[in-house]
mmCIF file with all atom_site columns, C-alpha atoms in Angstrom:
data_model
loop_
_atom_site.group_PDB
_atom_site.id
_atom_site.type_symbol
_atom_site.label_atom_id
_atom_site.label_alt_id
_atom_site.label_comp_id
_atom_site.label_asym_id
_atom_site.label_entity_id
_atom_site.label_seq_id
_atom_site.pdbx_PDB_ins_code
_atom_site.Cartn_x
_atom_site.Cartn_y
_atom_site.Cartn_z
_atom_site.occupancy
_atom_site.B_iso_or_equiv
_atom_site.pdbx_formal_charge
_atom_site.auth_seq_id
_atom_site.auth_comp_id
_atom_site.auth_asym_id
_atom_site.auth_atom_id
_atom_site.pdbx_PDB_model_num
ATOM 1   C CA . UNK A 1 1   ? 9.667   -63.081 40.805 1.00 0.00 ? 1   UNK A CA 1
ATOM 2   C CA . UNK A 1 2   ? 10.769  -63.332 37.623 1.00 0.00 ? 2   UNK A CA 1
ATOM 3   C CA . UNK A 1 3   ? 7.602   -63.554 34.755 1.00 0.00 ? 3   UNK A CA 1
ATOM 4   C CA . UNK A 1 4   ? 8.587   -65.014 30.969 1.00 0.00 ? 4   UNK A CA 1
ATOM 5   C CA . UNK A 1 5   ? 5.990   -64.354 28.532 1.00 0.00 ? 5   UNK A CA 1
ATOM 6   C CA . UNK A 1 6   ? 6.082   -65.587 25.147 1.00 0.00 ? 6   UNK A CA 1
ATOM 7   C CA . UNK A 1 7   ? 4.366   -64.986 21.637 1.00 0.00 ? 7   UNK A CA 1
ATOM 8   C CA . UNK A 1 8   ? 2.788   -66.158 19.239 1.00 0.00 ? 8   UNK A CA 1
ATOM 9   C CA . UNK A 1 9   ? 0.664   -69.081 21.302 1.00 0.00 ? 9   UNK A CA 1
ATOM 10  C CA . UNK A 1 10  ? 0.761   -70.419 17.120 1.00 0.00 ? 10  UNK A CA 1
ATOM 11  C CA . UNK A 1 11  ? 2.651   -70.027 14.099 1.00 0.00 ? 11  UNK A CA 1
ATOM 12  C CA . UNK A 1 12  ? 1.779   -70.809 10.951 1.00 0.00 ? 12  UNK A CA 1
ATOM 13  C CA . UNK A 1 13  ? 4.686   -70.559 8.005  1.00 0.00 ? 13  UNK A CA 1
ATOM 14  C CA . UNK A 1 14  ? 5.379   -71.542 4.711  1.00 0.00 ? 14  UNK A CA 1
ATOM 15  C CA . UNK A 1 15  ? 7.735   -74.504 4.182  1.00 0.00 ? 15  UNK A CA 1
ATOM 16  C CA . UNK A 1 16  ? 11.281  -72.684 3.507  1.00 0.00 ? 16  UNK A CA 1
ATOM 17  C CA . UNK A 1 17  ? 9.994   -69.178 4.772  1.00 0.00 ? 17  UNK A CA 1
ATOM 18  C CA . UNK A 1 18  ? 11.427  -67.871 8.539  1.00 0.00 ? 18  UNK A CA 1
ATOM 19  C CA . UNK A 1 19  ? 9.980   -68.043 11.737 1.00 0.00 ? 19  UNK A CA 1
ATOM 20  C CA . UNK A 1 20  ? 10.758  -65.681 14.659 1.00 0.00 ? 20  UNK A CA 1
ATOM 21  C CA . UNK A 1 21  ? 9.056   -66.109 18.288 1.00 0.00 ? 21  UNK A CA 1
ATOM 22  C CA . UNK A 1 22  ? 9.785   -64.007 20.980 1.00 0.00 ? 22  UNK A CA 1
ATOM 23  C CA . UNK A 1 23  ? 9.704   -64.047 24.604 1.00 0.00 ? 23  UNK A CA 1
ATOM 24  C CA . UNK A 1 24  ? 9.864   -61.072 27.466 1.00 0.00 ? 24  UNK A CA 1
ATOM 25  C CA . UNK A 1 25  ? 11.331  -61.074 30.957 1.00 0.00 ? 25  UNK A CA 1
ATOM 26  C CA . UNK A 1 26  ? 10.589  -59.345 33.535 1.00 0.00 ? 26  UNK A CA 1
ATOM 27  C CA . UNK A 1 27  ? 13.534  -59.838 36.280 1.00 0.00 ? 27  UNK A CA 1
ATOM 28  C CA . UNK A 1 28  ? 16.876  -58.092 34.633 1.00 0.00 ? 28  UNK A CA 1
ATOM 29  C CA . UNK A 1 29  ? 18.754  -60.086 36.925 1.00 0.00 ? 29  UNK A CA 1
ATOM 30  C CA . UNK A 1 30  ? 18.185  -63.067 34.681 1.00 0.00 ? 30  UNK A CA 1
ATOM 31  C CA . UNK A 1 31  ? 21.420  -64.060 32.022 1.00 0.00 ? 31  UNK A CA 1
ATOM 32  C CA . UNK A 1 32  ? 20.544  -67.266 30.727 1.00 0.00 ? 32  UNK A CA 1
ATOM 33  C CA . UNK A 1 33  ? 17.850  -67.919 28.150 1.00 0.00 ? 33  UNK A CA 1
ATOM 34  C CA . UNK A 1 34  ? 17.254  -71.618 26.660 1.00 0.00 ? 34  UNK A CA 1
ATOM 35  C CA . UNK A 1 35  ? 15.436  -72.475 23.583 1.00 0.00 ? 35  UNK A CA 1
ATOM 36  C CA . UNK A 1 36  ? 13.575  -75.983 24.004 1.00 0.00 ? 36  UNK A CA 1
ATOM 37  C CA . UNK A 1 37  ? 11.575  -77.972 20.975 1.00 0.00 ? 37  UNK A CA 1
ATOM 38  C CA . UNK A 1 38  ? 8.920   -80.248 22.236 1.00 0.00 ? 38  UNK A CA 1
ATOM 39  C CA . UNK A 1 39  ? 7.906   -82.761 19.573 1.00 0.00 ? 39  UNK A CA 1
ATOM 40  C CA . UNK A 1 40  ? 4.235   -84.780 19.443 1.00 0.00 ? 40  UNK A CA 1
ATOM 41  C CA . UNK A 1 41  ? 4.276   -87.227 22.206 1.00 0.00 ? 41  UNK A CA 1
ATOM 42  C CA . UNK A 1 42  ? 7.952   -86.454 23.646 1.00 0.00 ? 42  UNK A CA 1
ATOM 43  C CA . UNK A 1 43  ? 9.906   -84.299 26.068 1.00 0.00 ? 43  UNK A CA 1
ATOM 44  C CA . UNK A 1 44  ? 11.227  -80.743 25.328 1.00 0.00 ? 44  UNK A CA 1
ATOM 45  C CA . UNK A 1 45  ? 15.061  -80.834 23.832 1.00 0.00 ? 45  UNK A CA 1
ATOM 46  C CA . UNK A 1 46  ? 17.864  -78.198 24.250 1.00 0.00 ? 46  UNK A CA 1
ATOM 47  C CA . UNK A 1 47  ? 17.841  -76.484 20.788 1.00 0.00 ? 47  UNK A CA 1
ATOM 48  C CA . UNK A 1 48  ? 20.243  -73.589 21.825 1.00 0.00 ? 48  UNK A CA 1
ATOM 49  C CA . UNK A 1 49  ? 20.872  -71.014 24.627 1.00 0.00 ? 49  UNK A CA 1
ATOM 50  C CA . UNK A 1 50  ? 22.145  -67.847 25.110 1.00 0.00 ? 50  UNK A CA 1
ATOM 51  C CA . UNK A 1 51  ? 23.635  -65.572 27.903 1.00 0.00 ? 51  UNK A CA 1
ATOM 52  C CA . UNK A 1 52  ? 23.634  -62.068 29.245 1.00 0.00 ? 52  UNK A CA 1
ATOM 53  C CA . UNK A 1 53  ? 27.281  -61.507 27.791 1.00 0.00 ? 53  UNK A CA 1
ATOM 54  C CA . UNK A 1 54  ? 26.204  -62.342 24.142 1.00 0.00 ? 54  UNK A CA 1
ATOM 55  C CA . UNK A 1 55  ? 23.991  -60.625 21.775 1.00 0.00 ? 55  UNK A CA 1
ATOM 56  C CA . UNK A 1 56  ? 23.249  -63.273 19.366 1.00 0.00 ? 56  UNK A CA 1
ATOM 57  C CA . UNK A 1 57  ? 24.255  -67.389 18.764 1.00 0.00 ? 57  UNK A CA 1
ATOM 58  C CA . UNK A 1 58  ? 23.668  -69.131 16.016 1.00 0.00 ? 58  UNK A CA 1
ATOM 59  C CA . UNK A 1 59  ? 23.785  -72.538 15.059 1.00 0.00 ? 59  UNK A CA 1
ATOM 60  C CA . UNK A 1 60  ? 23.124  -73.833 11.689 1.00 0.00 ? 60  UNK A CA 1
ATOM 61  C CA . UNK A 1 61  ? 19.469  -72.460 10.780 1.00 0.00 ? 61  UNK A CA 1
ATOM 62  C CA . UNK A 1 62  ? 18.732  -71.217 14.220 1.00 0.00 ? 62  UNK A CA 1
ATOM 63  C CA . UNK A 1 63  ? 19.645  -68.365 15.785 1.00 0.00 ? 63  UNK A CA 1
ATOM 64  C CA . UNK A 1 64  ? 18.410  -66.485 19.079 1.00 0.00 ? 64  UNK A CA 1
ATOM 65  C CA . UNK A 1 65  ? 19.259  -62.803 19.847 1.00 0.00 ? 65  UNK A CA 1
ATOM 66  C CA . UNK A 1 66  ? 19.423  -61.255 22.923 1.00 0.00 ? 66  UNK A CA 1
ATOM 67  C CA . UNK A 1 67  ? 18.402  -57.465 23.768 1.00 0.00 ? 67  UNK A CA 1
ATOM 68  C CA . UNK A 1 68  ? 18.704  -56.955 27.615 1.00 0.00 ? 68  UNK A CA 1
ATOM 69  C CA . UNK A 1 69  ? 17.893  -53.195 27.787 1.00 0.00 ? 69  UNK A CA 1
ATOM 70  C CA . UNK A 1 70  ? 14.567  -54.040 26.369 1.00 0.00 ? 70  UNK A CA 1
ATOM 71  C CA . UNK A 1 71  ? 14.427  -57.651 28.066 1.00 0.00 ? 71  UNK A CA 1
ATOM 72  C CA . UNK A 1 72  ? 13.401  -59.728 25.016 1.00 0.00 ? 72  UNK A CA 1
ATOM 73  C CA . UNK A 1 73  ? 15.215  -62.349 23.449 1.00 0.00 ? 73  UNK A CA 1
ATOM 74  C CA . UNK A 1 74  ? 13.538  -64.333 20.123 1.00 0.00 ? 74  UNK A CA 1
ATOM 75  C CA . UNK A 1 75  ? 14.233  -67.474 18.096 1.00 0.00 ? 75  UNK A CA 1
ATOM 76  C CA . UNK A 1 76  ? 14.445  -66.953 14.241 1.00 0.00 ? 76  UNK A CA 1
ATOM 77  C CA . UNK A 1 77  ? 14.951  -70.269 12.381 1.00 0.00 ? 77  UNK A CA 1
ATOM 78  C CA . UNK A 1 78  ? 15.617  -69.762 8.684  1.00 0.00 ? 78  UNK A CA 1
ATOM 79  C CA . UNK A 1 79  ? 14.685  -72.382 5.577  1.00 0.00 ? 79  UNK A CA 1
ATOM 80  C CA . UNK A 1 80  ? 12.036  -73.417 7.664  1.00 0.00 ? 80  UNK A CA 1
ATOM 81  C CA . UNK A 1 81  ? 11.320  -77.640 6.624  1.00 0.00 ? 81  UNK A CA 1
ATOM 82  C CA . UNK A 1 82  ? 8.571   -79.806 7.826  1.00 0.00 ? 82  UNK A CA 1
ATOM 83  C CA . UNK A 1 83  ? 10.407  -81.191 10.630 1.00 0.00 ? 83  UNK A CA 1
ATOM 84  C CA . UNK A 1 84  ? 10.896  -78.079 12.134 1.00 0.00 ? 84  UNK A CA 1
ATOM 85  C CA . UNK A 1 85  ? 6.704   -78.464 13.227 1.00 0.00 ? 85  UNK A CA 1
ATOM 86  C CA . UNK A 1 86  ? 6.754   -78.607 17.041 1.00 0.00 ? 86  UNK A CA 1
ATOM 87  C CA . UNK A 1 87  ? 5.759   -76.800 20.179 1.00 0.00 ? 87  UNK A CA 1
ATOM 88  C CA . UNK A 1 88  ? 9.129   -74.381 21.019 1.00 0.00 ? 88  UNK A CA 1
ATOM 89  C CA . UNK A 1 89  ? 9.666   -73.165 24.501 1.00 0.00 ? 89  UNK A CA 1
ATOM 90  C CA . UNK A 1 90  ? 11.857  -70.282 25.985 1.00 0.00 ? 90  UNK A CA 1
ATOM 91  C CA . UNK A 1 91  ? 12.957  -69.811 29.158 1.00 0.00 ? 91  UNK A CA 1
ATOM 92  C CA . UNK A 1 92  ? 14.876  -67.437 31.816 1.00 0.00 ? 92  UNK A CA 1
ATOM 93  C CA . UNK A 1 93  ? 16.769  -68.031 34.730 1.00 0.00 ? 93  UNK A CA 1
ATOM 94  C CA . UNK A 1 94  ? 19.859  -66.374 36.808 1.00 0.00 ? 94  UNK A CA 1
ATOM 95  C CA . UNK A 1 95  ? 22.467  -69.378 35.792 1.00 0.00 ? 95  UNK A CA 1
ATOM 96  C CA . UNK A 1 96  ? 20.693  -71.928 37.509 1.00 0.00 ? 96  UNK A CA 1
ATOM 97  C CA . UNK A 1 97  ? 18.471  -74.390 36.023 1.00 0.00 ? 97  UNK A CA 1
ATOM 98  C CA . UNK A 1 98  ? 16.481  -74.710 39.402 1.00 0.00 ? 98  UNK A CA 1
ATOM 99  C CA . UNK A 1 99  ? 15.245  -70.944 38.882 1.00 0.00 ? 99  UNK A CA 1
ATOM 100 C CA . UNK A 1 100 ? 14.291  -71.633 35.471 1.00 0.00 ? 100 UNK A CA 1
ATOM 101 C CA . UNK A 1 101 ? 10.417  -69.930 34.248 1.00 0.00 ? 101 UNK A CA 1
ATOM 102 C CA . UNK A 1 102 ? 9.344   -71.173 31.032 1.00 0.00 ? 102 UNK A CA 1
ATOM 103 C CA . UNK A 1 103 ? 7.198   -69.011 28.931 1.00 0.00 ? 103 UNK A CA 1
ATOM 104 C CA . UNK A 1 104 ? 3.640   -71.445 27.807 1.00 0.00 ? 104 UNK A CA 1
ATOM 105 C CA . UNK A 1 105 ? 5.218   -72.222 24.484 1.00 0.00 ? 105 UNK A CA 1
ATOM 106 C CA . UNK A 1 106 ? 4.686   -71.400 20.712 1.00 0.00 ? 106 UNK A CA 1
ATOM 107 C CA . UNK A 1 107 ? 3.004   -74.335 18.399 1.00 0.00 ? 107 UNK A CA 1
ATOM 108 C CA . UNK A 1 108 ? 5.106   -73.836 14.942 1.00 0.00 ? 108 UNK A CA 1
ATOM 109 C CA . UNK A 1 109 ? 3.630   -75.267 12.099 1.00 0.00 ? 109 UNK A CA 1
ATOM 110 C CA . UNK A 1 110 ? 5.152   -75.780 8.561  1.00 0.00 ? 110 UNK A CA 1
ATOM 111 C CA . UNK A 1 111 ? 2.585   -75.635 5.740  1.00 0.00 ? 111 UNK A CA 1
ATOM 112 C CA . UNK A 1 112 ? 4.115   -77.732 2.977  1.00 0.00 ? 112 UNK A CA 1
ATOM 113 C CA . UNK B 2 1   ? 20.979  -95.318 25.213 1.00 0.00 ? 1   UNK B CA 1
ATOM 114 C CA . UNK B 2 2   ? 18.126  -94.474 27.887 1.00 0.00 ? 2   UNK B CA 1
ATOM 115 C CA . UNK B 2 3   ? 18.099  -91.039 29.109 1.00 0.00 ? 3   UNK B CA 1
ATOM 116 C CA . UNK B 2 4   ? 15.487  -90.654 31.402 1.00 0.00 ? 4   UNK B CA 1
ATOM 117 C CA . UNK B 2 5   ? 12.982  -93.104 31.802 1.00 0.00 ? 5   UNK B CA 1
ATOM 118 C CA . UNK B 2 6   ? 9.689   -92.186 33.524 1.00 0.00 ? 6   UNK B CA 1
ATOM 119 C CA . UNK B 2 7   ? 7.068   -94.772 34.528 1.00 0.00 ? 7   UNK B CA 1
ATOM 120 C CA . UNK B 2 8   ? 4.018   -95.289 33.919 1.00 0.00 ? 8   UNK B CA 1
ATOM 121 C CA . UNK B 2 9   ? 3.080   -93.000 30.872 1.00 0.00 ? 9   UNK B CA 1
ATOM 122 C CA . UNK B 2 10  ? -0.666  -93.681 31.542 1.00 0.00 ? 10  UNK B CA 1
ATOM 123 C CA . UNK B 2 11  ? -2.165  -93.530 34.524 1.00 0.00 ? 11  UNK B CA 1
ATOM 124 C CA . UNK B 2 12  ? -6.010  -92.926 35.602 1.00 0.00 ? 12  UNK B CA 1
ATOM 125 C CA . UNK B 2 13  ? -6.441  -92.508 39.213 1.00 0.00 ? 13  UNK B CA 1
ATOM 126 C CA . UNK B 2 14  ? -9.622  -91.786 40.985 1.00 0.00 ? 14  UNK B CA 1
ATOM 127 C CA . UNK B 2 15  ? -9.996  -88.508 43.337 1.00 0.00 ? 15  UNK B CA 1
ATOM 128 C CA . UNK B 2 16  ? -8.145  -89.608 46.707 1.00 0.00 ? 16  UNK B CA 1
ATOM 129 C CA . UNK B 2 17  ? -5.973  -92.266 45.590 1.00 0.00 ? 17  UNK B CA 1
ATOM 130 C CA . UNK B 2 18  ? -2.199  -92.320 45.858 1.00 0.00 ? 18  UNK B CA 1
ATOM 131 C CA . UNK B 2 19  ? 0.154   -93.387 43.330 1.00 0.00 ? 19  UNK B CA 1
ATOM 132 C CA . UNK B 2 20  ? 4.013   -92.828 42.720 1.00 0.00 ? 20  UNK B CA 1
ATOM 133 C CA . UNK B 2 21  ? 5.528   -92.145 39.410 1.00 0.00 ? 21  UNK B CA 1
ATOM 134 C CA . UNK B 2 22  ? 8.957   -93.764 38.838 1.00 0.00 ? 22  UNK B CA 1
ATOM 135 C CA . UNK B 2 23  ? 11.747  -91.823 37.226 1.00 0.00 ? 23  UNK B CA 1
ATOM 136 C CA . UNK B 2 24  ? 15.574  -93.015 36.693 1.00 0.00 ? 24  UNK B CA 1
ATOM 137 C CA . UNK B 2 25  ? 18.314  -91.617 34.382 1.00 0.00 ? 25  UNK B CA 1
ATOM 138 C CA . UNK B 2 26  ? 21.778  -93.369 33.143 1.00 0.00 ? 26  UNK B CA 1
ATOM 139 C CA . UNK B 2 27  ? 23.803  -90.519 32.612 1.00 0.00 ? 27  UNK B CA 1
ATOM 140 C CA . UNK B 2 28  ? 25.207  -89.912 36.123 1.00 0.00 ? 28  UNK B CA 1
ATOM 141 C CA . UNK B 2 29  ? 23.625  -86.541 36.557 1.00 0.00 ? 29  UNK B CA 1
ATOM 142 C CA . UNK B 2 30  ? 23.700  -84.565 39.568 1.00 0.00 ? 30  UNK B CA 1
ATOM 143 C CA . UNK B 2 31  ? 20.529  -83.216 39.230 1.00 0.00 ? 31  UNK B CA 1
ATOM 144 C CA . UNK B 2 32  ? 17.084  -84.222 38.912 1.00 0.00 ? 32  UNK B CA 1
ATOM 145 C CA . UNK B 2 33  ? 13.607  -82.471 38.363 1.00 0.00 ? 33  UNK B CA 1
ATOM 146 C CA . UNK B 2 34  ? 9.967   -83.216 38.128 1.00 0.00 ? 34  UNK B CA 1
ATOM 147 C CA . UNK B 2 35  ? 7.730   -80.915 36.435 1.00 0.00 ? 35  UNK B CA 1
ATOM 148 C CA . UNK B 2 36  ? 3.715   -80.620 34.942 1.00 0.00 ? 36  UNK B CA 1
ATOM 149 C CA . UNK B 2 37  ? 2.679   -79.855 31.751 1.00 0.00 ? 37  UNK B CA 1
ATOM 150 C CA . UNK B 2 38  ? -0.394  -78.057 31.661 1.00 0.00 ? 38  UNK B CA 1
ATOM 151 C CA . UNK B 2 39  ? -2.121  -76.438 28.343 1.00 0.00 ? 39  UNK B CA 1
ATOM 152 C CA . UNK B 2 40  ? -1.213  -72.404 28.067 1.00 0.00 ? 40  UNK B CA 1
ATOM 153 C CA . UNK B 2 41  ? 1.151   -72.620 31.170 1.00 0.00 ? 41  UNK B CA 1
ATOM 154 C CA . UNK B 2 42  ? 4.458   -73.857 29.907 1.00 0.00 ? 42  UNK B CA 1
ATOM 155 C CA . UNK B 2 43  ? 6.195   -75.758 32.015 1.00 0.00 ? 43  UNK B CA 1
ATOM 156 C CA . UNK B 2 44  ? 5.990   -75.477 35.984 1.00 0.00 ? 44  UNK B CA 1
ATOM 157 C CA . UNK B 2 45  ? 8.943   -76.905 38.678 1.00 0.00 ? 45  UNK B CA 1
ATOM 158 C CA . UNK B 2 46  ? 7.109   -79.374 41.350 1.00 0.00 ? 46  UNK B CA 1
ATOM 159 C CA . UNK B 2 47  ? 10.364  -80.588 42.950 1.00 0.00 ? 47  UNK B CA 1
ATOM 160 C CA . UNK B 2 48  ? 14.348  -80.495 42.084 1.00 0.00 ? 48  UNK B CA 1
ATOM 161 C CA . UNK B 2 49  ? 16.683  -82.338 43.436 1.00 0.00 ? 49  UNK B CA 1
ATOM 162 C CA . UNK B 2 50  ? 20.200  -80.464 42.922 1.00 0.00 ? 50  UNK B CA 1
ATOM 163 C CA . UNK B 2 51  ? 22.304  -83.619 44.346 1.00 0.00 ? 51  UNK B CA 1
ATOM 164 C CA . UNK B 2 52  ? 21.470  -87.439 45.963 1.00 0.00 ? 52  UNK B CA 1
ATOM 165 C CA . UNK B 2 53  ? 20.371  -86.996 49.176 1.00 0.00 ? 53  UNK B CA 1
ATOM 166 C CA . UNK B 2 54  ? 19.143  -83.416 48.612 1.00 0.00 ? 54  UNK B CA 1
ATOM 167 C CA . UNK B 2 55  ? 15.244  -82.050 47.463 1.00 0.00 ? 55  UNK B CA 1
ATOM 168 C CA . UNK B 2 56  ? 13.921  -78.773 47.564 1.00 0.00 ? 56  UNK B CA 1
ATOM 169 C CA . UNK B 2 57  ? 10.515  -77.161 46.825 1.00 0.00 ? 57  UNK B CA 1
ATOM 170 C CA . UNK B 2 58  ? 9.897   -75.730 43.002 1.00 0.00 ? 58  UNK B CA 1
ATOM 171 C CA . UNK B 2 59  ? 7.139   -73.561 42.065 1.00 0.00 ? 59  UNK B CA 1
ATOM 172 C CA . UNK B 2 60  ? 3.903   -75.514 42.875 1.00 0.00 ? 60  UNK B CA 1
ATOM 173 C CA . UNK B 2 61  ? 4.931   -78.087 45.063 1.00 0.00 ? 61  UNK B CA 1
ATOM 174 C CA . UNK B 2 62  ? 1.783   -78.427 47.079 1.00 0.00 ? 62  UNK B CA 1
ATOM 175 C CA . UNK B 2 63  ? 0.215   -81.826 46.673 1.00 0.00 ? 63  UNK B CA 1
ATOM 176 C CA . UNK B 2 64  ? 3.356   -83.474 45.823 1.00 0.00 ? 64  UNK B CA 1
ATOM 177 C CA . UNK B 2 65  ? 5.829   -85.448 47.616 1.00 0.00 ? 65  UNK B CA 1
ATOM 178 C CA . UNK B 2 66  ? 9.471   -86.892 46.297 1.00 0.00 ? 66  UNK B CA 1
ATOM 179 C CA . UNK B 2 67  ? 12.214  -89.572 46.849 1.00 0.00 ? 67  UNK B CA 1
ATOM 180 C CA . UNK B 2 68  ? 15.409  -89.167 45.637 1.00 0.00 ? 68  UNK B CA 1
ATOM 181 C CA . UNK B 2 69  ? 16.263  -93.006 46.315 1.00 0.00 ? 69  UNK B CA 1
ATOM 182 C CA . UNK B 2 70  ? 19.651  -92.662 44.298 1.00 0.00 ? 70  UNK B CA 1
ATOM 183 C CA . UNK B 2 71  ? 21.808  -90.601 42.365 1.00 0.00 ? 71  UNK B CA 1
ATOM 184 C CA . UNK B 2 72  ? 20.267  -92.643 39.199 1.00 0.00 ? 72  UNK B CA 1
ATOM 185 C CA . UNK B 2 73  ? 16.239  -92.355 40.582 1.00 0.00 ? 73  UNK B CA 1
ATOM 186 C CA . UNK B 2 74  ? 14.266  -89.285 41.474 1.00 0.00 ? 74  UNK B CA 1
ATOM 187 C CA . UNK B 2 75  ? 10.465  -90.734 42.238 1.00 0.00 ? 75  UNK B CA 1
ATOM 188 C CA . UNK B 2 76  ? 7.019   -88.308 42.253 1.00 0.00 ? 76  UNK B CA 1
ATOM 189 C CA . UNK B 2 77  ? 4.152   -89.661 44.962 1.00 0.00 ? 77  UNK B CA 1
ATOM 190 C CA . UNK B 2 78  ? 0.679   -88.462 45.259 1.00 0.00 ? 78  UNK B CA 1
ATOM 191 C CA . UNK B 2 79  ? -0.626  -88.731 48.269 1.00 0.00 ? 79  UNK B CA 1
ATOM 192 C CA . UNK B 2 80  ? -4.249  -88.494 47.279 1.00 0.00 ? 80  UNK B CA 1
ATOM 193 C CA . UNK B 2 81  ? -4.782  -87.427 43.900 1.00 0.00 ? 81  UNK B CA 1
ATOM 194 C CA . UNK B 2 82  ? -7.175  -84.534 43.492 1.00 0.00 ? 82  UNK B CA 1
ATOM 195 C CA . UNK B 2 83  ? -8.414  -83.695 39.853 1.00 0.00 ? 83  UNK B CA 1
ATOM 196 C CA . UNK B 2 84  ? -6.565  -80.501 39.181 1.00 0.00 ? 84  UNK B CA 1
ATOM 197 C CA . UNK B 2 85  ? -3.417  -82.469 39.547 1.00 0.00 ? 85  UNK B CA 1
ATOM 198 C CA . UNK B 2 86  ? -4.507  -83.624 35.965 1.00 0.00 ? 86  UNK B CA 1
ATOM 199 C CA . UNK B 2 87  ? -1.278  -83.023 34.091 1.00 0.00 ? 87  UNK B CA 1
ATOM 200 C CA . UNK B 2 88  ? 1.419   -84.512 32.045 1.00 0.00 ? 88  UNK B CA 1
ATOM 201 C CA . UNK B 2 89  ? 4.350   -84.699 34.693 1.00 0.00 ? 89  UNK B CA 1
ATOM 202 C CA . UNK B 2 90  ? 7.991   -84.742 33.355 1.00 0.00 ? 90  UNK B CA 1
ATOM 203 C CA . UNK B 2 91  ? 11.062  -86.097 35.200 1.00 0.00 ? 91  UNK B CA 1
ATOM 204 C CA . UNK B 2 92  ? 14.423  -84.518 34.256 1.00 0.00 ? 92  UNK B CA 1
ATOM 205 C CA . UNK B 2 93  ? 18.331  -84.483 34.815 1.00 0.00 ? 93  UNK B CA 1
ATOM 206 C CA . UNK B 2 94  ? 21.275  -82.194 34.355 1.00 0.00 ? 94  UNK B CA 1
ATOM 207 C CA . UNK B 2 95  ? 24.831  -81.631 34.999 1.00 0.00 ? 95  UNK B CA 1
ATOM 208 C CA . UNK B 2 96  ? 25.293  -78.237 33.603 1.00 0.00 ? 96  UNK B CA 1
ATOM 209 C CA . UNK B 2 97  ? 23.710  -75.747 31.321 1.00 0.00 ? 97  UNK B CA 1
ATOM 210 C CA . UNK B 2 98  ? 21.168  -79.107 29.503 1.00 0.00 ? 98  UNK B CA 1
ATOM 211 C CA . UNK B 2 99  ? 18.284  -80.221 30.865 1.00 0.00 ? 99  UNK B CA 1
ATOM 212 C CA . UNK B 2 100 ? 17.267  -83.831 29.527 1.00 0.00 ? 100 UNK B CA 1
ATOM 213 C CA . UNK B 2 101 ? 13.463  -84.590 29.618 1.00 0.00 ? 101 UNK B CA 1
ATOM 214 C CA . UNK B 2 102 ? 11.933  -88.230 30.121 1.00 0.00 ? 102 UNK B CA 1
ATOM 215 C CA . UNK B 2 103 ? 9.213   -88.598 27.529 1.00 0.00 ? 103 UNK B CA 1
ATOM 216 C CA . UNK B 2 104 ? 6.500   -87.723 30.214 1.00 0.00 ? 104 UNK B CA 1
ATOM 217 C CA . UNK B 2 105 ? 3.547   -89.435 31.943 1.00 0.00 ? 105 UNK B CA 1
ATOM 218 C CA . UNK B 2 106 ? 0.015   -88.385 31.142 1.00 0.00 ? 106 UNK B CA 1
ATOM 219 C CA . UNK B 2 107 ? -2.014  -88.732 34.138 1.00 0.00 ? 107 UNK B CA 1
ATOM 220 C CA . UNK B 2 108 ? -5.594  -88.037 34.798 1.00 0.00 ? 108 UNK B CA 1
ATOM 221 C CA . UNK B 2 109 ? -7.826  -87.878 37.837 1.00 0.00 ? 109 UNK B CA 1
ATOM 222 C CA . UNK B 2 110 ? -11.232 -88.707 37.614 1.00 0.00 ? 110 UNK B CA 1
#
């Protein structure tokens, strides 16, 4: 079955400097990859997605990329601010959210 | 504007007892999830439920039973709660691509 595994487990940035995490997948059948933020105390939240057909999305100060011949796909968020601190998940699946397998999740945190 | 509401968001239970966690969402999705939270292990799929009157088996559904009462409520029962089932359990909806996460329950068996 299809294995997700992402890294760093933390990250630790300077306020306004960029943070990248990146996630492996082991099934090549898999074409969609979500991007979820998890604040303190709450549920994860759709940041942004990608699939198989596209190479790279962005959206504002995040972006995700998408290289399928290596099976990796990574999160860079640019200008980093203090409200960007949160636990950030990735995730694989062939189209259907029922198959999804999330990688264990990256704690980002913004030094002021 | 709701979401997904889970209930309770606390909950000690002692090894054997039962309990039932209560989940509803107000945004006439189709489908419905419940997950666990566990430290290092991301997020794992107990049960889904891809329409009302439909469930199906995620990826560690042992332990775990579910009720898909409505198209609005999706509930989670323990039959009798053993301490690795010491988790924070989230209930879920989506139509499409979006999953929408309550704000989870912590539970914890003793």
């Amino acid at each position: 079955g299809e294995n997700v595994e992402q890294h760093p487990s933390t990250l630790s940035v300077q306020e306004g400097d960029s943070a990248v995490i990146k996630c492996t997948y082991s099934d090549s059948a898999s074409n969609y990859f979500p991007w979820y933020k998890q604040e303190l105390g709450k549920g994860p939240q759709l940041i942004i997605d990608i699939r198989s057909n596209v190479g790279e999305k962005k959206d504002q100060r995040i972006a995700v990329t998408l290289n399928k011949t290596a099976k990796h796909f990574s999160l860079h968020i640019t200008e980093t601010q203090p409200e960007d601190s949160a636990v950030y998940f990735c995730a694989a699946s062939i189209w259907s959210n029922y198959q999804l397998i999330w990688g264990a999740g990256t704690k980002l945190i913004i030094k002021p | 504007n709701a979401g997904v509401t889970q209930t309770p968001k606390f909950q000690v239970l002692k090894t054997g007892q039962s309990m039932t966690l209560q989940c509803a969402q107000d945004m006439n999705h189709n489908s419905m999830y419940w997950y666990r939270q566990d430290p290092g292990m991301g997020l794992r799929l107990i049960y889904y439920s891809a329409s009302e009157g439909t469930t199906d088996k995620g990826e560690v559904p042992n332990g775990y039973n579910v009720s898909r009462l409505n198209k609005r409520e999706f509930s989670l029962r323990l039959e009798s709660a053993a301490p690795s089932q010491t988790s924070v359990y989230f209930c879920a909806s989506s139509e499409v691509d979006t999953i929408y996460f309550g704000e989870g329950s912590w539970l914890t068996v003793v």
